[in-house]
Amino acid sequence: MYAGGKYCAPRHCSFYIIAFLICQLVFLVIFIRNDRNDDIIAGELLAYQNESVDNYLNWHVFISHTPETSEAFYQYNIHLSNAVGPIRKLPVTRHSSCTTRNYVLPSPLEANVSVVISFHNEARSMLLRTIVSLLSRTPEDYLHELILVDDGSQRDVTLLDDLKRWMGEVFWSKYRLGLIFLRNQERMGLIWSRNRGASLASGRYVLFLDSHCEVNEGWLEPLLERLARNTNLAVSPLLDPIDPTTLSYRKGNEMLKGGFDWSLHFHWLKRQLANQERLEMPYQSPVFAGGVLMMSRDWFLKLGSFNPYLKIWGGESIELAIKLWLCGGQIEIVPCSRIGHIFRRRHAFDFPPQSDPTQKS
């Protein structure tokens, strides 16, 4: 036998093989230990973040004022939501290349973002987790203001006032973040509420975010890079589904694009990769899912905003998408940007009498 180009006696070769295997085992132990250390460090940081939020906002006191109601009312596991805490570690669902590339971004003064969150009868823990994940995982220099619109909640009428009292002073001193709190005296619907919030936004870009989401690490940079290249673009992150029963966070499907049928109901459609196209690359979509959307505020207003004649919820994403494409705009889904979203199995709210949720004007 040969070792290093020289003849090797069997017993010597056995020694080399055993030594090599021992070295591999040592490296494996070190790797696993470091990996565990990383998990321990991440866990400690997460615990510190939860403790900090609890100290700042009195999380447990805040959610204790949630009205007693069944899980069927919210259409997700409210008890588990209360137990999870204000922020949790989310799995990395984007492609590995997304975490290593350098994004070409404009300065924060040229690309600050206003976030509009409209909610109706949302659980306190779910709404606050949406807000805390946004603040914790967004570069502070780019986050300009947060606009919260209570669309006539009936079960928890003090929620907005509590948010204003508990968040205002703390979040302004800690994040230097503009805060706007609005309440509709009666139910006006998601579409009308988003328009109201956008009309008061002062950031260069506006992000519409549902109130039952969790933003993942590095969600903003990929979207900003695309918008900086094309001001007539509307972008959506790739939505990772959050199970409404277990709250488990799962990887979304990069092979789907938005579409609709003749009844103007939204559907996910399969897409084909073009030549030289990779899964992590942004891709065009005829329509976006209504839960999360980001675009230039001026471009949104120039297009006429969401159609105010559409009531409550549904159809707004298709109507805006048609205006975008007809007026020289485009829609892209950006897989390097990930935001978790709870897709309820049924509506957690009622529609007005004789009202189709996807009314057409």
PDB file of C-alpha atoms in Angstrom, residues 99-306:
ATOM      1  CA  THR A  99     -27.776  36.429   2.853  1.00  0.00           C
ATOM      2  CA  THR A 100     -24.328  36.941   1.308  1.00  0.00           C
ATOM      3  CA  ARG A 101     -24.973  39.434  -1.478  1.00  0.00           C
ATOM      4  CA  ASN A 102     -24.480  43.185  -1.096  1.00  0.00           C
ATOM      5  CA  TYR A 103     -27.633  45.111  -1.910  1.00  0.00           C
ATOM      6  CA  VAL A 104     -27.288  48.437  -3.710  1.00  0.00           C
ATOM      7  CA  LEU A 105     -29.497  50.769  -1.695  1.00  0.00           C
ATOM      8  CA  PRO A 106     -30.226  54.494  -1.879  1.00  0.00           C
ATOM      9  CA  SER A 107     -29.614  56.639   1.176  1.00  0.00           C
ATOM     10  CA  PRO A 108     -32.263  56.512   3.921  1.00  0.00           C
ATOM     11  CA  LEU A 109     -33.227  60.111   3.158  1.00  0.00           C
ATOM     12  CA  GLU A 110     -34.174  59.047  -0.369  1.00  0.00           C
ATOM     13  CA  ALA A 111     -35.816  55.749   0.547  1.00  0.00           C
ATOM     14  CA  ASN A 112     -37.569  56.038   3.905  1.00  0.00           C
ATOM     15  CA  VAL A 113     -40.605  53.830   4.407  1.00  0.00           C
ATOM     16  CA  SER A 114     -44.037  54.433   5.897  1.00  0.00           C
ATOM     17  CA  VAL A 115     -45.776  51.269   7.095  1.00  0.00           C
ATOM     18  CA  VAL A 116     -49.583  51.127   7.116  1.00  0.00           C
ATOM     19  CA  ILE A 117     -51.214  48.426   9.252  1.00  0.00           C
ATOM     20  CA  SER A 118     -55.000  48.260   9.278  1.00  0.00           C
ATOM     21  CA  PHE A 119     -56.715  45.907  11.716  1.00  0.00           C
ATOM     22  CA  HIS A 120     -60.202  44.870  12.765  1.00  0.00           C
ATOM     23  CA  ASN A 121     -60.818  42.790  15.906  1.00  0.00           C
ATOM     24  CA  GLU A 122     -57.230  41.522  15.900  1.00  0.00           C
ATOM     25  CA  ALA A 123     -55.842  39.774  18.985  1.00  0.00           C
ATOM     26  CA  ARG A 124     -53.462  41.984  20.953  1.00  0.00           C
ATOM     27  CA  SER A 125     -50.620  39.469  20.984  1.00  0.00           C
ATOM     28  CA  MET A 126     -50.825  38.933  17.215  1.00  0.00           C
ATOM     29  CA  LEU A 127     -50.916  42.636  16.391  1.00  0.00           C
ATOM     30  CA  LEU A 128     -48.078  43.517  18.738  1.00  0.00           C
ATOM     31  CA  ARG A 129     -45.932  40.635  17.451  1.00  0.00           C
ATOM     32  CA  THR A 130     -46.412  42.001  13.942  1.00  0.00           C
ATOM     33  CA  ILE A 131     -45.225  45.411  15.129  1.00  0.00           C
ATOM     34  CA  VAL A 132     -42.300  44.139  17.221  1.00  0.00           C
ATOM     35  CA  SER A 133     -40.999  41.874  14.449  1.00  0.00           C
ATOM     36  CA  LEU A 134     -41.143  44.848  12.086  1.00  0.00           C
ATOM     37  CA  LEU A 135     -39.183  47.094  14.442  1.00  0.00           C
ATOM     38  CA  SER A 136     -36.654  44.417  15.400  1.00  0.00           C
ATOM     39  CA  ARG A 137     -35.818  43.325  11.846  1.00  0.00           C
ATOM     40  CA  THR A 138     -35.922  46.585   9.923  1.00  0.00           C
ATOM     41  CA  PRO A 139     -32.943  48.962   9.585  1.00  0.00           C
ATOM     42  CA  GLU A 140     -33.857  51.929  11.785  1.00  0.00           C
ATOM     43  CA  ASP A 141     -32.623  54.540   9.306  1.00  0.00           C
ATOM     44  CA  TYR A 142     -35.105  53.389   6.665  1.00  0.00           C
ATOM     45  CA  LEU A 143     -38.168  52.974   8.895  1.00  0.00           C
ATOM     46  CA  HIS A 144     -39.780  56.415   8.838  1.00  0.00           C
ATOM     47  CA  GLU A 145     -43.194  55.984  10.417  1.00  0.00           C
ATOM     48  CA  LEU A 146     -45.814  53.479  11.487  1.00  0.00           C
ATOM     49  CA  ILE A 147     -49.473  54.202  10.783  1.00  0.00           C
ATOM     50  CA  LEU A 148     -51.995  52.061  12.673  1.00  0.00           C
ATOM     51  CA  VAL A 149     -55.633  52.155  11.578  1.00  0.00           C
ATOM     52  CA  ASP A 150     -58.272  50.530  13.791  1.00  0.00           C
ATOM     53  CA  ASP A 151     -61.118  49.748  11.429  1.00  0.00           C
ATOM     54  CA  GLY A 152     -63.940  50.009  13.938  1.00  0.00           C
ATOM     55  CA  SER A 153     -63.035  47.058  16.175  1.00  0.00           C
ATOM     56  CA  GLN A 154     -66.011  46.108  18.367  1.00  0.00           C
ATOM     57  CA  ARG A 155     -64.589  43.499  20.750  1.00  0.00           C
ATOM     58  CA  ASP A 156     -61.561  45.486  21.954  1.00  0.00           C
ATOM     59  CA  VAL A 157     -62.473  49.144  21.677  1.00  0.00           C
ATOM     60  CA  THR A 158     -59.607  50.314  23.938  1.00  0.00           C
ATOM     61  CA  LEU A 159     -56.861  48.563  21.944  1.00  0.00           C
ATOM     62  CA  LEU A 160     -55.819  51.600  19.912  1.00  0.00           C
ATOM     63  CA  ASP A 161     -55.797  53.905  22.943  1.00  0.00           C
ATOM     64  CA  ASP A 162     -53.694  51.380  24.861  1.00  0.00           C
ATOM     65  CA  LEU A 163     -51.257  51.127  21.949  1.00  0.00           C
ATOM     66  CA  LYS A 164     -51.036  54.896  21.768  1.00  0.00           C
ATOM     67  CA  ARG A 165     -50.401  55.223  25.497  1.00  0.00           C
ATOM     68  CA  TRP A 166     -48.011  52.285  25.861  1.00  0.00           C
ATOM     69  CA  MET A 167     -46.108  52.635  22.602  1.00  0.00           C
ATOM     70  CA  GLY A 168     -45.960  56.347  21.944  1.00  0.00           C
ATOM     71  CA  GLU A 169     -43.343  57.643  24.345  1.00  0.00           C
ATOM     72  CA  VAL A 170     -41.286  54.436  24.470  1.00  0.00           C
ATOM     73  CA  PHE A 171     -41.078  53.796  20.731  1.00  0.00           C
ATOM     74  CA  TRP A 172     -40.348  57.420  19.931  1.00  0.00           C
ATOM     75  CA  SER A 173     -37.463  57.587  22.400  1.00  0.00           C
ATOM     76  CA  LYS A 174     -36.064  54.167  21.430  1.00  0.00           C
ATOM     77  CA  TYR A 175     -36.600  54.087  17.658  1.00  0.00           C
ATOM     78  CA  ARG A 176     -37.176  57.762  16.761  1.00  0.00           C
ATOM     79  CA  LEU A 177     -40.151  56.484  14.841  1.00  0.00           C
ATOM     80  CA  GLY A 178     -43.116  58.541  13.739  1.00  0.00           C
ATOM     81  CA  LEU A 179     -46.394  57.095  15.014  1.00  0.00           C
ATOM     82  CA  ILE A 180     -49.882  57.842  13.719  1.00  0.00           C
ATOM     83  CA  PHE A 181     -52.943  56.263  15.352  1.00  0.00           C
ATOM     84  CA  LEU A 182     -56.289  56.357  13.548  1.00  0.00           C
ATOM     85  CA  ARG A 183     -59.666  54.857  14.369  1.00  0.00           C
ATOM     86  CA  ASN A 184     -62.712  54.549  12.129  1.00  0.00           C
ATOM     87  CA  GLN A 185     -65.859  55.184  14.128  1.00  0.00           C
ATOM     88  CA  GLU A 186     -67.582  52.451  12.127  1.00  0.00           C
ATOM     89  CA  ARG A 187     -66.388  49.562   9.989  1.00  0.00           C
ATOM     90  CA  MET A 188     -65.112  51.012   6.710  1.00  0.00           C
ATOM     91  CA  GLY A 189     -63.103  48.040   5.495  1.00  0.00           C
ATOM     92  CA  LEU A 190     -59.468  47.230   4.852  1.00  0.00           C
ATOM     93  CA  ILE A 191     -59.369  49.036   1.493  1.00  0.00           C
ATOM     94  CA  TRP A 192     -60.742  52.339   2.750  1.00  0.00           C
ATOM     95  CA  SER A 193     -58.542  52.142   5.861  1.00  0.00           C
ATOM     96  CA  ARG A 194     -55.382  51.557   3.836  1.00  0.00           C
ATOM     97  CA  ASN A 195     -56.222  54.521   1.633  1.00  0.00           C
ATOM     98  CA  ARG A 196     -56.703  56.670   4.716  1.00  0.00           C
ATOM     99  CA  GLY A 197     -53.342  55.629   6.127  1.00  0.00           C
ATOM    100  CA  ALA A 198     -51.525  56.138   2.820  1.00  0.00           C
ATOM    101  CA  SER A 199     -52.977  59.635   2.435  1.00  0.00           C
ATOM    102  CA  LEU A 200     -51.222  60.648   5.669  1.00  0.00           C
ATOM    103  CA  ALA A 201     -47.948  58.850   4.962  1.00  0.00           C
ATOM    104  CA  SER A 202     -44.891  61.049   4.440  1.00  0.00           C
ATOM    105  CA  GLY A 203     -42.284  58.419   3.529  1.00  0.00           C
ATOM    106  CA  ARG A 204     -40.905  57.919   0.020  1.00  0.00           C
ATOM    107  CA  TYR A 205     -42.306  54.386  -0.041  1.00  0.00           C
ATOM    108  CA  VAL A 206     -45.405  52.903   1.554  1.00  0.00           C
ATOM    109  CA  LEU A 207     -45.652  49.322   2.794  1.00  0.00           C
ATOM    110  CA  PHE A 208     -49.098  47.837   3.353  1.00  0.00           C
ATOM    111  CA  LEU A 209     -48.804  45.091   5.953  1.00  0.00           C
ATOM    112  CA  ASP A 210     -51.524  42.846   7.365  1.00  0.00           C
ATOM    113  CA  SER A 211     -51.871  42.762  11.148  1.00  0.00           C
ATOM    114  CA  HIS A 212     -51.140  39.017  11.478  1.00  0.00           C
ATOM    115  CA  CYS A 213     -47.632  38.852  10.013  1.00  0.00           C
ATOM    116  CA  GLU A 214     -44.045  38.331  11.160  1.00  0.00           C
ATOM    117  CA  VAL A 215     -41.283  39.888   9.082  1.00  0.00           C
ATOM    118  CA  ASN A 216     -38.167  37.767   8.674  1.00  0.00           C
ATOM    119  CA  GLU A 217     -34.531  38.888   8.779  1.00  0.00           C
ATOM    120  CA  GLY A 218     -33.359  40.986   5.841  1.00  0.00           C
ATOM    121  CA  TRP A 219     -36.837  41.501   4.411  1.00  0.00           C
ATOM    122  CA  LEU A 220     -36.461  45.172   3.461  1.00  0.00           C
ATOM    123  CA  GLU A 221     -33.186  45.419   1.536  1.00  0.00           C
ATOM    124  CA  PRO A 222     -34.212  43.229  -1.452  1.00  0.00           C
ATOM    125  CA  LEU A 223     -37.433  45.220  -1.894  1.00  0.00           C
ATOM    126  CA  LEU A 224     -35.713  48.597  -1.665  1.00  0.00           C
ATOM    127  CA  GLU A 225     -33.100  47.597  -4.215  1.00  0.00           C
ATOM    128  CA  ARG A 226     -35.786  46.712  -6.764  1.00  0.00           C
ATOM    129  CA  LEU A 227     -37.801  49.884  -6.149  1.00  0.00           C
ATOM    130  CA  ALA A 228     -34.695  52.072  -6.462  1.00  0.00           C
ATOM    131  CA  ARG A 229     -34.174  50.694  -9.980  1.00  0.00           C
ATOM    132  CA  ASN A 230     -37.749  51.262 -11.156  1.00  0.00           C
ATOM    133  CA  THR A 231     -40.042  53.842  -9.559  1.00  0.00           C
ATOM    134  CA  ASN A 232     -43.085  52.405 -11.377  1.00  0.00           C
ATOM    135  CA  LEU A 233     -42.630  49.031  -9.749  1.00  0.00           C
ATOM    136  CA  ALA A 234     -44.760  47.442  -7.027  1.00  0.00           C
ATOM    137  CA  VAL A 235     -43.036  44.677  -5.080  1.00  0.00           C
ATOM    138  CA  SER A 236     -44.156  41.940  -2.751  1.00  0.00           C
ATOM    139  CA  PRO A 237     -42.056  39.679  -0.557  1.00  0.00           C
ATOM    140  CA  LEU A 238     -42.493  35.967  -0.912  1.00  0.00           C
ATOM    141  CA  LEU A 239     -45.054  35.106   1.744  1.00  0.00           C
ATOM    142  CA  ASP A 240     -44.184  32.268   4.107  1.00  0.00           C
ATOM    143  CA  PRO A 241     -47.348  30.635   5.509  1.00  0.00           C
ATOM    144  CA  ILE A 242     -47.894  30.590   9.279  1.00  0.00           C
ATOM    145  CA  ASP A 243     -50.218  27.788  10.342  1.00  0.00           C
ATOM    146  CA  PRO A 244     -53.246  29.275  12.163  1.00  0.00           C
ATOM    147  CA  THR A 245     -53.472  26.339  14.590  1.00  0.00           C
ATOM    148  CA  THR A 246     -49.841  25.576  15.465  1.00  0.00           C
ATOM    149  CA  LEU A 247     -48.333  28.946  14.441  1.00  0.00           C
ATOM    150  CA  SER A 248     -45.542  26.972  12.768  1.00  0.00           C
ATOM    151  CA  TYR A 249     -43.613  29.040  10.240  1.00  0.00           C
ATOM    152  CA  ARG A 250     -43.094  27.296   6.902  1.00  0.00           C
ATOM    153  CA  LYS A 251     -41.193  28.059   3.728  1.00  0.00           C
ATOM    154  CA  GLY A 252     -43.212  29.651   0.943  1.00  0.00           C
ATOM    155  CA  ASN A 253     -43.209  28.402  -2.639  1.00  0.00           C
ATOM    156  CA  GLU A 254     -41.013  30.308  -5.121  1.00  0.00           C
ATOM    157  CA  MET A 255     -42.706  28.558  -8.041  1.00  0.00           C
ATOM    158  CA  LEU A 256     -46.035  30.365  -7.641  1.00  0.00           C
ATOM    159  CA  LYS A 257     -47.262  33.663  -9.063  1.00  0.00           C
ATOM    160  CA  GLY A 258     -50.496  35.535  -8.498  1.00  0.00           C
ATOM    161  CA  GLY A 259     -53.419  35.309 -10.895  1.00  0.00           C
ATOM    162  CA  PHE A 260     -57.215  35.472 -11.017  1.00  0.00           C
ATOM    163  CA  ASP A 261     -60.199  33.865 -12.707  1.00  0.00           C
ATOM    164  CA  TRP A 262     -63.148  35.355 -14.591  1.00  0.00           C
ATOM    165  CA  SER A 263     -64.943  36.020 -11.308  1.00  0.00           C
ATOM    166  CA  LEU A 264     -61.962  38.177 -10.253  1.00  0.00           C
ATOM    167  CA  HIS A 265     -60.991  35.928  -7.362  1.00  0.00           C
ATOM    168  CA  PHE A 266     -57.284  35.650  -6.594  1.00  0.00           C
ATOM    169  CA  HIS A 267     -55.488  32.333  -7.175  1.00  0.00           C
ATOM    170  CA  TRP A 268     -51.902  31.116  -6.963  1.00  0.00           C
ATOM    171  CA  LEU A 269     -50.669  29.830 -10.327  1.00  0.00           C
ATOM    172  CA  LYS A 270     -47.668  27.667 -11.137  1.00  0.00           C
ATOM    173  CA  ARG A 271     -44.864  29.332 -13.077  1.00  0.00           C
ATOM    174  CA  GLN A 272     -41.985  28.064 -15.189  1.00  0.00           C
ATOM    175  CA  LEU A 273     -38.368  29.128 -14.763  1.00  0.00           C
ATOM    176  CA  ALA A 274     -36.931  30.839 -17.832  1.00  0.00           C
ATOM    177  CA  ASN A 275     -33.472  30.026 -19.186  1.00  0.00           C
ATOM    178  CA  GLN A 276     -30.720  31.147 -16.798  1.00  0.00           C
ATOM    179  CA  GLU A 277     -33.355  32.047 -14.174  1.00  0.00           C
ATOM    180  CA  ARG A 278     -32.709  31.018 -10.580  1.00  0.00           C
ATOM    181  CA  LEU A 279     -35.186  30.477  -7.769  1.00  0.00           C
ATOM    182  CA  GLU A 280     -33.904  33.414  -5.727  1.00  0.00           C
ATOM    183  CA  MET A 281     -34.301  35.939  -8.565  1.00  0.00           C
ATOM    184  CA  PRO A 282     -37.197  38.453  -8.543  1.00  0.00           C
ATOM    185  CA  TYR A 283     -39.929  37.532 -10.997  1.00  0.00           C
ATOM    186  CA  GLN A 284     -42.931  39.251 -12.515  1.00  0.00           C
ATOM    187  CA  SER A 285     -46.420  38.376 -11.343  1.00  0.00           C
ATOM    188  CA  PRO A 286     -49.722  39.439 -12.957  1.00  0.00           C
ATOM    189  CA  VAL A 287     -51.220  40.099  -9.518  1.00  0.00           C
ATOM    190  CA  PHE A 288     -49.974  40.265  -5.934  1.00  0.00           C
ATOM    191  CA  ALA A 289     -51.528  38.771  -2.821  1.00  0.00           C
ATOM    192  CA  GLY A 290     -53.334  41.515  -0.932  1.00  0.00           C
ATOM    193  CA  GLY A 291     -51.621  40.965   2.419  1.00  0.00           C
ATOM    194  CA  VAL A 292     -48.293  42.699   1.796  1.00  0.00           C
ATOM    195  CA  LEU A 293     -47.330  45.253  -0.869  1.00  0.00           C
ATOM    196  CA  MET A 294     -44.692  47.985  -1.169  1.00  0.00           C
ATOM    197  CA  MET A 295     -44.388  50.768  -3.746  1.00  0.00           C
ATOM    198  CA  SER A 296     -43.663  54.459  -4.170  1.00  0.00           C
ATOM    199  CA  ARG A 297     -46.217  56.515  -2.267  1.00  0.00           C
ATOM    200  CA  ASP A 298     -46.441  59.082  -5.085  1.00  0.00           C
ATOM    201  CA  TRP A 299     -46.951  56.339  -7.671  1.00  0.00           C
ATOM    202  CA  PHE A 300     -49.667  54.756  -5.514  1.00  0.00           C
ATOM    203  CA  LEU A 301     -51.528  58.066  -5.204  1.00  0.00           C
ATOM    204  CA  LYS A 302     -51.047  58.857  -8.903  1.00  0.00           C
ATOM    205  CA  LEU A 303     -52.749  55.567  -9.775  1.00  0.00           C
ATOM    206  CA  GLY A 304     -55.743  56.622  -7.697  1.00  0.00           C
ATOM    207  CA  SER A 305     -54.943  54.470  -4.649  1.00  0.00           C
ATOM    208  CA  PHE A 306     -57.129  51.448  -3.963  1.00  0.00           C
TER     209      PHE A 306
END
